[in-house]
Amino acid sequence: MFDVVVIGSGPAGYVAAIRASQLGLKTLCIEELSNDKGKPNFGGTCLNVGCIPSKSLLDSSHRYYEAKKNLSDHGIQLGDVKLDLKTMMERKDNIVSKLTGGIDGLFLTNKVESICGKGKVISKNTVQIDKADGSSEKVDAKNIIIATGSSPIEIPAASFGKHIVDSTGALAFDSVPKRLGVVGAGIIGLELGSVWSRLGSEVTVLEALEDFLPMTDTDISKESFKEFKKQGLDIQLASKVTSTKELKNLVKVKYEQKGKEIEVEFDKLIVAVGRKPNSEKVLPKNLGIKIENGFIQVNEYCQTSLENIWAVGDVVRGPMLAHKGSEEGIMVAERIANKQAEVNYDLVPNVIYSHPEIAWVGKNENELKSSGIKYKVGKFPFAASGRALAVDQSVGFVKVISDEKTDSILGVHVFGPAAAEIVQQALISMEFGSSAEDIALTMFSHPTVSEAFHEAALSVNNQAIHIGNKK
Ligand code: FAD
Ligand code: NAD
């Protein structure tokens, strides 16, 4: 009998398994994917076909673009800069192998047992593992953690095929498509659209909504939209794909925009319209655990209606982010070990790894207005930051929002260099209940782009030094 059986080894599942074992619980992790040795291929979407390979290509494509277009401004003359896509892809694949293989080692040192196969709960305390060779095995578990993750959504108007691909296909093109279409101007559409645009594709992004990045602060959505357009992404809002047809070497796409039907041709089409939870067939109906819109229903501690069955990561409510899943995994392992862990869902950081990055934490102005909370705003443009100018990254700003009365920081929104790192500083300060004044009274190294956070915090109370204040 295992104390804990985890189904799925993505960032939610493998982290839950490691922490459970560290806490002295006998733990098994089941992973469906196998590697070329027939062993479980750990790491889930994030390590294999998500966060890590996309960031690897974002970095390589950025370096290529800089070498080709921007280094001459720095007085650096290069010869003819050529793209070797095969090497770029091999580098990405090597990073993925290193990290997924690293989980083998982590499981070994932390004494997590593992098995390759498709796991499904068949009773309150039993999990069945269906293996690739057709055999199956049952294991008994005091506690079960479901961490089966999510998969790309396919839409009827653009079924996946040879030229119509999901994010996984878009991480592995063997040549740069001349004309690339992307359905969905969400996080994946913008990140992978940027990769291929930097490598030379003409990129058109078709977004169904009229608003661009509606979940972000309005100033960020406006400024970043202009910047993406400047970088060559042709983003068409209010554009609904109605049909697609794959021909031998291209795909024809029809979409509707303001009542007009438009037809375009692409060499490849990436469909990135969101992801759906992998909850099918993992739970039997007779246990009574509810699934709504595919999401396994859990309380704030990721516990289902059965006290020993838990679910974490993309398969439950909340943002589909690796770090959110990992924190849930740790919380559940600790709760199983009778500790009082919880996740602070109010402070989940969000990052879009474009260039420059977009990152935020906490509430934006629209959210505060609609909940009737009175607030103050301080904003500092990177154009006024010495370091941002020196490193040629002076687009964007930092915005700090604090409570009108208490000055407690309610949200921080950054579009610009090192946005993810700046937001992480803000998040740490918010976890400790910081006010804008606390940040204003803190010393920042000079010259850093983080000084923009300091100045934005000073500006909340009209004390900015390097820009004009409101009053
Ligand atoms: P997953 O990572 O999906 O892992 C689930 C695992 O369970 C898989 O290995 C699967 O094979 C296995 N599994 C499923 N069913 C079974 C079963 N029945 N039996 C056994 N095994 C099973 N998030 C970020 O925070 N930052 C990023 O930069 C980022 N970039 C991304 C880029 C792309 C292109 C994509 C697609 C996603 C990105 N994400 C990013 C999202 C992130 O990858 C997910 O939020 C995260 O992987 C979810 O973790 P998880 O453990 O819940 O599920
Ligand atoms: P998303 O929800 O970010 O964006 C999907 C976009 O597609 C939305 O703008 C939506 O309005 C649009 N859309 C939906 N249906 C459409 C249609 N029929 N035609 C045109 N547009 C349509 O989803 P995603 O980009 O697929 O990413 C999936 C998940 O992966 C996200 O929830 C995100 O959390 C995660 N992810 C995170 C990161 C990161 O943290 N940097 C990176 C990549 C992915």
XYZ file of C-alpha atoms and ligand atoms in Angstrom:
568
model
C 0.000 0.000 0.000
C 1.373 3.412 -1.007
C 0.722 6.460 1.167
C 0.512 8.585 -1.997
C -0.010 7.701 -5.665
C 0.443 10.615 -8.063
C -0.987 10.330 -11.590
C 1.044 12.545 -13.967
C 4.602 13.876 -13.696
C 4.309 17.485 -14.895
C 5.372 20.377 -12.622
C 2.315 19.744 -10.428
C 2.710 15.953 -10.154
C 6.491 15.492 -9.893
C 6.824 18.266 -7.328
C 3.950 16.784 -5.260
C 5.643 13.359 -5.411
C 9.041 14.699 -4.290
C 7.592 16.681 -1.372
C 5.405 13.729 -0.278
C 8.427 11.446 -0.215
C 10.522 14.072 1.611
C 7.809 14.058 4.280
C 8.303 10.318 4.793
C 5.318 9.141 2.733
C 5.743 6.044 0.536
C 5.103 7.568 -2.909
C 4.549 6.315 -6.454
C 4.368 8.564 -9.551
C 2.656 7.200 -12.675
C 3.521 8.737 -16.080
C 1.930 7.755 -19.343
C 4.634 9.082 -21.685
C 7.654 6.868 -22.196
C 11.142 7.656 -23.464
C 13.095 5.645 -26.054
C 14.212 3.215 -23.304
C 10.600 2.430 -22.388
C 11.034 4.308 -19.075
C 8.633 7.089 -17.966
C 9.363 10.432 -19.605
C 8.863 12.866 -16.735
C 8.234 16.624 -16.780
C 4.842 16.940 -18.479
C 3.901 19.707 -20.880
C 6.130 22.254 -19.165
C 9.452 20.500 -19.634
C 8.742 18.588 -22.849
C 6.578 20.824 -25.034
C 5.843 23.993 -23.056
C 7.726 26.427 -20.844
C 11.246 25.136 -21.446
C 11.405 24.483 -25.220
C 9.456 27.696 -25.928
C 11.835 29.780 -23.779
C 14.808 28.111 -25.440
C 13.531 29.101 -28.902
C 12.535 32.574 -27.681
C 16.110 33.141 -26.537
C 17.768 31.692 -29.672
C 15.461 33.605 -32.029
C 16.077 36.821 -30.074
C 19.853 36.391 -30.425
C 19.463 35.764 -34.169
C 17.288 38.850 -34.578
C 19.697 41.013 -32.575
C 22.678 39.776 -34.590
C 20.863 40.396 -37.857
C 19.158 43.714 -37.122
C 20.320 45.522 -34.009
C 24.020 44.985 -33.326
C 25.156 47.505 -35.931
C 23.627 50.266 -33.731
C 26.171 49.243 -31.093
C 29.012 49.573 -33.579
C 29.278 45.828 -34.074
C 29.490 44.820 -37.717
C 28.867 41.184 -38.505
C 29.146 39.462 -41.854
C 26.222 37.677 -43.374
C 24.269 36.269 -40.402
C 22.850 32.861 -41.275
C 20.252 30.738 -39.536
C 21.043 27.102 -38.723
C 17.596 25.968 -37.584
C 18.683 22.347 -37.092
C 21.290 23.368 -34.501
C 18.802 25.722 -32.841
C 16.302 22.865 -32.510
C 18.997 20.429 -31.279
C 20.012 22.913 -28.574
C 16.363 23.124 -27.459
C 16.004 19.310 -27.482
C 19.206 18.897 -25.435
C 17.937 21.286 -22.776
C 14.652 19.369 -22.623
C 16.472 16.001 -22.275
C 18.762 17.372 -19.576
C 15.824 18.616 -17.512
C 13.478 15.660 -18.010
C 16.392 13.280 -17.237
C 17.100 15.405 -14.156
C 13.735 14.347 -12.707
C 14.893 10.683 -12.845
C 17.756 11.716 -10.584
C 15.491 13.753 -8.281
C 13.114 10.790 -7.913
C 16.048 8.532 -7.123
C 17.534 10.769 -4.415
C 14.127 11.487 -2.942
C 13.073 7.798 -3.069
C 10.001 8.377 -5.252
C 8.982 5.172 -7.050
C 7.746 5.477 -10.619
C 5.997 3.434 -13.272
C 5.172 3.991 -16.935
C 1.524 3.630 -17.940
C -1.865 5.296 -18.069
C -3.242 5.683 -14.565
C -6.931 5.692 -13.684
C -8.675 5.690 -10.351
C -10.939 2.658 -10.118
C -12.008 2.955 -6.486
C -11.406 5.263 -3.522
C -8.123 3.510 -2.714
C -7.114 1.775 -5.967
C -5.400 3.023 -9.108
C -5.116 0.897 -12.239
C -2.114 1.347 -14.528
C -2.602 0.342 -18.165
C 0.770 -0.287 -19.784
C 1.894 0.089 -23.393
C 2.267 -3.715 -23.811
C -1.442 -4.185 -23.065
C -0.973 -5.485 -19.512
C -2.297 -3.705 -16.453
C -1.488 -3.520 -12.787
C -3.414 -2.296 -9.739
C -1.893 -0.409 -6.802
C -3.442 0.452 -3.432
C -3.187 4.023 -2.228
C -4.117 5.779 1.006
C -4.111 9.054 -0.962
C -4.352 9.762 -4.702
C -3.190 12.981 -6.363
C -4.458 13.548 -9.921
C -2.028 15.752 -11.886
C -2.886 14.827 -15.462
C -2.491 18.352 -16.874
C -4.030 19.731 -20.061
C -3.934 19.462 -23.869
C -4.346 21.970 -26.722
C -7.923 22.767 -27.749
C -8.787 21.822 -31.338
C -11.472 23.846 -33.108
C -13.738 22.408 -35.835
C -12.854 25.272 -38.224
C -9.150 24.354 -38.092
C -8.559 20.662 -37.339
C -4.919 19.706 -36.808
C -3.205 18.199 -39.847
C 0.009 18.474 -41.858
C 0.145 22.263 -42.006
C -2.295 23.093 -39.185
C -0.494 22.457 -35.920
C -0.797 22.971 -32.166
C 1.909 24.501 -29.960
C 3.863 21.219 -29.935
C 4.044 21.207 -33.745
C 5.037 24.877 -33.726
C 8.055 24.090 -31.523
C 9.418 21.681 -34.110
C 9.081 23.148 -37.636
C 11.996 21.908 -39.764
C 12.093 25.080 -41.846
C 10.954 28.663 -41.344
C 7.461 29.054 -42.853
C 7.384 32.022 -45.193
C 3.787 32.883 -44.324
C 2.691 31.830 -40.850
C -0.836 32.162 -39.506
C -1.624 31.967 -35.794
C -5.155 31.525 -34.453
C -5.371 33.169 -31.020
C -3.462 36.237 -29.763
C -3.045 34.696 -26.309
C 0.180 33.820 -24.539
C 1.205 30.947 -26.831
C 0.200 32.838 -29.997
C 2.347 35.826 -29.021
C 5.344 33.851 -27.761
C 5.538 31.399 -30.678
C 4.432 34.047 -33.202
C 7.408 36.132 -31.987
C 9.834 33.199 -32.345
C 8.964 32.577 -35.999
C 8.652 36.263 -36.866
C 12.222 36.843 -35.568
C 13.419 33.902 -37.663
C 11.895 35.444 -40.786
C 8.234 34.392 -41.107
C 5.570 36.914 -42.100
C 3.217 36.369 -39.169
C -0.522 37.092 -39.120
C -2.366 36.536 -35.841
C -6.146 36.087 -35.980
C -7.831 36.830 -32.656
C -11.575 36.338 -32.140
C -11.944 39.015 -29.436
C -12.065 42.762 -30.116
C -9.712 43.477 -27.209
C -6.023 42.632 -27.132
C -4.815 40.758 -24.026
C -7.968 41.633 -22.055
C -6.567 40.059 -18.865
C -3.740 42.615 -18.683
C -3.690 46.197 -17.434
C -5.182 48.501 -20.099
C -1.962 50.530 -20.506
C 0.002 47.328 -21.061
C -2.466 46.008 -23.585
C -2.350 49.316 -25.532
C 1.447 49.776 -25.479
C 2.294 46.141 -26.121
C -0.150 45.975 -29.046
C 1.704 48.882 -30.699
C 5.067 47.250 -29.982
C 4.042 43.829 -31.367
C 2.776 45.542 -34.549
C 6.083 47.455 -34.805
C 7.948 44.161 -34.500
C 6.054 42.862 -37.526
C 3.254 40.772 -36.010
C 0.138 41.551 -38.029
C -2.479 41.132 -35.284
C -6.038 41.094 -36.612
C -8.558 41.516 -33.790
C -12.256 40.569 -34.016
C -11.308 37.907 -36.561
C -13.076 34.568 -36.327
C -11.734 31.674 -38.388
C -14.690 30.054 -40.154
C -12.966 27.361 -42.239
C -9.600 26.038 -43.336
C -8.469 23.803 -46.167
C -5.124 22.036 -46.283
C -3.601 21.759 -49.755
C -0.324 20.040 -50.666
C 1.997 22.861 -49.599
C -0.236 25.409 -47.944
C -3.377 26.036 -45.979
C -6.256 28.284 -47.035
C -7.985 30.085 -44.194
C -11.293 31.921 -44.270
C -12.106 34.302 -41.447
C -14.830 36.786 -40.645
C -13.990 40.341 -39.603
C -16.701 42.967 -38.999
C -19.181 41.090 -41.205
C -16.684 40.636 -44.074
C -15.311 37.262 -45.119
C -11.575 37.313 -45.861
C -9.508 34.506 -47.390
C -5.767 34.151 -46.795
C -3.084 31.550 -47.499
C -0.373 30.409 -45.116
C 2.415 27.836 -45.309
C 1.683 26.829 -41.711
C -1.102 27.639 -39.283
C -0.652 27.416 -35.493
C -3.861 27.008 -33.523
C -3.380 28.386 -29.990
C -6.871 29.026 -28.626
C -6.380 27.677 -25.108
C -5.985 24.301 -23.425
C -8.427 21.778 -21.987
C -7.939 19.734 -18.805
C -7.036 16.032 -19.168
C -9.778 14.678 -16.922
C -11.434 12.167 -19.241
C -11.440 8.576 -18.004
C -9.165 9.268 -15.034
C -12.057 9.072 -12.544
C -15.001 6.652 -12.491
C -18.462 8.274 -12.303
C -19.558 6.191 -9.284
C -17.150 7.981 -6.929
C -19.287 11.104 -7.203
C -16.369 13.516 -7.822
C -17.668 16.357 -9.971
C -16.052 17.445 -13.241
C -17.238 20.753 -14.744
C -16.109 21.902 -18.216
C -13.417 19.261 -17.871
C -12.023 20.656 -14.595
C -11.994 18.297 -11.600
C -13.845 20.130 -8.835
C -11.759 20.778 -5.722
C -11.811 23.076 -2.674
C -9.161 25.715 -1.910
C -6.824 22.930 -0.738
C -7.193 20.948 -4.000
C -9.216 18.261 -2.229
C -12.100 16.634 -4.123
C -15.366 15.631 -2.470
C -13.546 12.434 -1.363
C -11.073 13.413 1.368
C -8.222 11.150 0.166
C -8.454 12.131 -3.539
C -6.804 15.373 -4.564
C -6.231 17.126 -7.922
C -3.609 19.773 -8.793
C -2.285 21.844 -11.709
C -3.955 22.422 -15.073
C -6.637 19.802 -14.401
C -8.239 22.077 -11.764
C -9.493 25.690 -11.694
C -7.157 28.679 -11.790
C -4.498 29.813 -14.244
C -2.784 27.092 -16.277
C 0.731 27.908 -15.079
C 3.570 25.626 -14.043
C 4.363 27.492 -10.806
C 0.711 27.487 -9.728
C 0.607 23.687 -10.225
C 3.866 23.136 -8.334
C 2.690 25.186 -5.342
C -0.550 23.193 -5.311
C 1.465 19.955 -5.426
C 3.499 21.026 -2.394
C 0.388 22.153 -0.512
C -1.373 18.819 -1.082
C 1.664 16.725 -0.072
C 1.944 18.764 3.137
C -1.796 18.512 3.888
C -1.585 14.725 3.457
C 1.227 14.837 6.037
C -1.139 16.779 8.355
C 0.517 20.170 7.873
C -1.529 23.370 7.434
C -0.146 24.458 4.039
C -2.058 26.732 1.669
C -1.599 28.540 -1.654
C -2.039 32.307 -1.871
C -4.134 32.459 -5.054
C -4.230 36.283 -4.835
C -0.540 36.469 -5.647
C 0.099 34.301 -8.706
C 2.680 35.934 -11.028
C 1.937 36.048 -14.769
C 4.546 36.502 -17.480
C 4.435 36.692 -21.258
C 7.972 36.086 -22.508
C 7.802 38.476 -25.448
C 10.483 41.084 -26.045
C 10.107 43.143 -23.998
C 8.415 40.930 -21.422
C 4.966 41.548 -19.985
C 4.460 40.604 -16.338
C 2.013 41.349 -13.585
C 0.828 40.373 -10.139
C -2.235 41.375 -8.140
C -5.076 43.554 -9.350
C -5.220 45.887 -12.353
C -7.113 49.194 -12.503
C -10.182 47.716 -14.214
C -10.529 45.000 -11.571
C -10.189 47.542 -8.747
C -12.717 49.909 -10.359
C -15.279 47.139 -10.747
C -14.879 46.063 -7.123
C -15.169 49.677 -5.937
C -11.728 49.764 -4.288
C -10.116 53.227 -4.219
C -6.485 53.259 -5.296
C -3.467 55.382 -6.242
C -1.186 54.808 -9.235
C 2.508 55.458 -9.829
C 4.083 54.877 -13.216
C 7.649 55.128 -14.458
C 8.695 54.781 -18.116
C 11.816 52.797 -19.024
C 12.638 55.663 -21.412
C 13.731 57.561 -18.265
C 15.859 54.690 -16.906
C 19.600 55.041 -17.478
C 20.171 51.289 -17.473
C 17.270 50.595 -19.851
C 18.714 53.144 -22.297
C 22.216 51.710 -21.915
C 21.004 48.213 -22.741
C 18.794 49.441 -25.576
C 15.537 48.340 -23.936
C 13.715 51.546 -23.157
C 10.220 50.540 -24.315
C 7.492 50.205 -21.673
C 6.969 51.084 -18.022
C 6.397 49.921 -14.467
C 3.031 50.655 -12.870
C 2.468 50.312 -9.136
C -1.063 50.471 -7.750
C -1.654 50.901 -4.023
C -4.652 51.282 -1.739
C -5.740 54.930 -1.520
C -5.909 54.874 2.314
C -3.454 52.230 3.523
C -0.923 52.522 0.659
C -0.710 48.673 0.589
C 0.444 47.506 -2.848
C -2.510 45.986 -4.712
C -0.912 45.303 -8.094
C 2.285 45.740 -10.099
C 2.264 45.690 -13.903
C 5.387 45.793 -16.024
C 6.029 45.954 -19.756
C 9.744 46.168 -20.351
C 13.163 44.683 -19.660
C 13.337 41.992 -16.942
C 9.610 42.451 -16.295
C 9.338 38.933 -14.837
C 12.148 39.576 -12.345
C 10.775 42.988 -11.326
C 7.315 41.511 -10.752
C 8.897 38.778 -8.645
C 10.460 41.477 -6.412
C 7.044 43.112 -6.166
C 5.374 39.812 -5.325
C 7.810 39.094 -2.489
C 7.179 42.539 -1.034
C 3.398 42.044 -1.374
C 3.616 38.669 0.431
C 5.106 40.638 3.332
C 2.321 43.244 3.191
C 4.447 46.030 1.716
C 3.156 49.535 1.061
C 4.337 51.641 -1.890
C 6.168 53.761 0.694
C 8.101 50.670 1.926
C 9.457 50.201 -1.604
C 10.101 53.941 -1.894
C 12.209 53.756 1.301
C 14.255 50.799 0.008
C 17.667 51.283 -1.634
C 18.034 49.935 -5.204
C 21.370 49.340 -6.959
C 22.247 51.832 -9.657
C 22.090 51.414 -12.561
C 19.492 48.639 -12.728
C 16.195 48.361 -14.558
C 14.670 47.554 -11.125
C 15.104 51.238 -10.274
C 12.013 51.782 -12.445
C 10.044 49.835 -9.800
C 11.518 52.092 -7.093
C 10.600 55.233 -9.052
C 7.070 53.948 -9.815
C 6.593 53.280 -6.072
C 7.898 56.799 -5.285
C 5.561 58.197 -7.920
C 2.507 56.629 -6.176
C 2.935 59.280 -3.477
C 4.221 62.001 -5.840
C 7.855 61.652 -4.820
C 9.464 60.412 -8.048
C 12.874 61.941 -8.666
C 13.493 61.214 -12.326
C 10.067 62.128 -13.792
C 7.492 64.819 -13.100
C 4.904 64.080 -10.387
C 1.134 64.389 -10.743
C 0.660 67.319 -8.342
P 1.285 18.783 -17.394
O 2.561 19.513 -17.420
O 0.413 18.818 -18.594
O 1.646 17.269 -17.018
C 0.686 16.270 -16.958
C 1.393 14.941 -17.129
O 0.468 13.901 -16.861
C 1.895 14.682 -18.552
O 3.232 14.227 -18.498
C 0.974 13.588 -19.091
O 1.626 12.719 -20.006
C 0.609 12.867 -17.812
N -0.666 12.162 -17.860
C -1.870 12.601 -18.329
N -2.831 11.670 -18.125
C -2.217 10.614 -17.538
C -2.668 9.367 -17.065
N -3.946 9.000 -17.141
N -1.768 8.510 -16.513
C -0.445 8.865 -16.405
N 0.043 10.027 -16.837
C -0.839 10.903 -17.371
N 3.516 27.858 -17.855
C 4.310 28.695 -17.147
O 4.122 28.841 -15.934
N 5.325 29.389 -17.756
C 5.577 29.272 -19.079
O 6.500 29.906 -19.593
C 4.757 28.397 -19.843
N 4.981 28.240 -21.161
C 4.210 27.345 -21.872
C 4.449 27.220 -23.237
C 3.684 26.347 -23.988
C 3.948 26.196 -25.460
C 2.668 25.568 -23.343
C 1.847 24.578 -24.129
C 2.407 25.708 -21.994
C 3.179 26.606 -21.244
N 2.958 26.807 -19.886
C 3.727 27.690 -19.175
C 1.887 26.086 -19.172
C 2.493 24.905 -18.378
O 3.187 24.066 -19.274
C 1.389 24.140 -17.672
O 0.635 25.019 -16.872
C 1.987 23.066 -16.787
O 2.772 22.158 -17.521
C 0.865 22.283 -16.081
O 1.439 21.349 -15.230
P 0.660 20.009 -14.820
O 1.628 19.224 -14.010
O -0.654 20.363 -14.250
O 0.355 19.253 -16.186
P -4.818 31.740 -24.036
O -6.051 31.528 -23.260
O -3.682 32.495 -23.449
O -5.165 32.488 -25.407
C -6.061 31.974 -26.345
C -6.510 33.113 -27.236
O -7.224 32.561 -28.324
C -7.444 34.092 -26.534
O -7.011 35.406 -26.791
C -8.790 33.787 -27.149
O -9.651 34.917 -27.208
C -8.391 33.336 -28.543
N -9.367 32.462 -29.197
C -10.124 31.489 -28.640
N -10.869 30.876 -29.605
C -10.559 31.482 -30.772
C -10.969 31.289 -32.118
N -11.846 30.332 -32.447
N -10.439 32.087 -33.073
C -9.523 33.059 -32.749
N -9.107 33.280 -31.481
C -9.598 32.496 -30.517
O -4.366 30.275 -24.507
P -3.031 29.759 -25.148
O -2.246 30.875 -25.712
O -3.421 28.626 -26.006
O -2.265 29.205 -23.885
C -2.826 28.135 -23.103
C -2.379 28.213 -21.678
O -0.994 27.933 -21.568
C -2.618 29.581 -21.112
O -3.688 29.477 -20.207
C -1.377 29.936 -20.378
O -1.637 30.065 -19.011
C -0.421 28.789 -20.589
N 0.851 29.344 -21.102
C 1.568 30.158 -20.281
C 2.717 30.739 -20.734
C 3.481 31.640 -19.833
O 3.261 31.607 -18.634
N 4.400 32.461 -20.350
C 3.151 30.520 -22.028
C 2.388 29.712 -22.854
C 1.238 29.123 -22.362
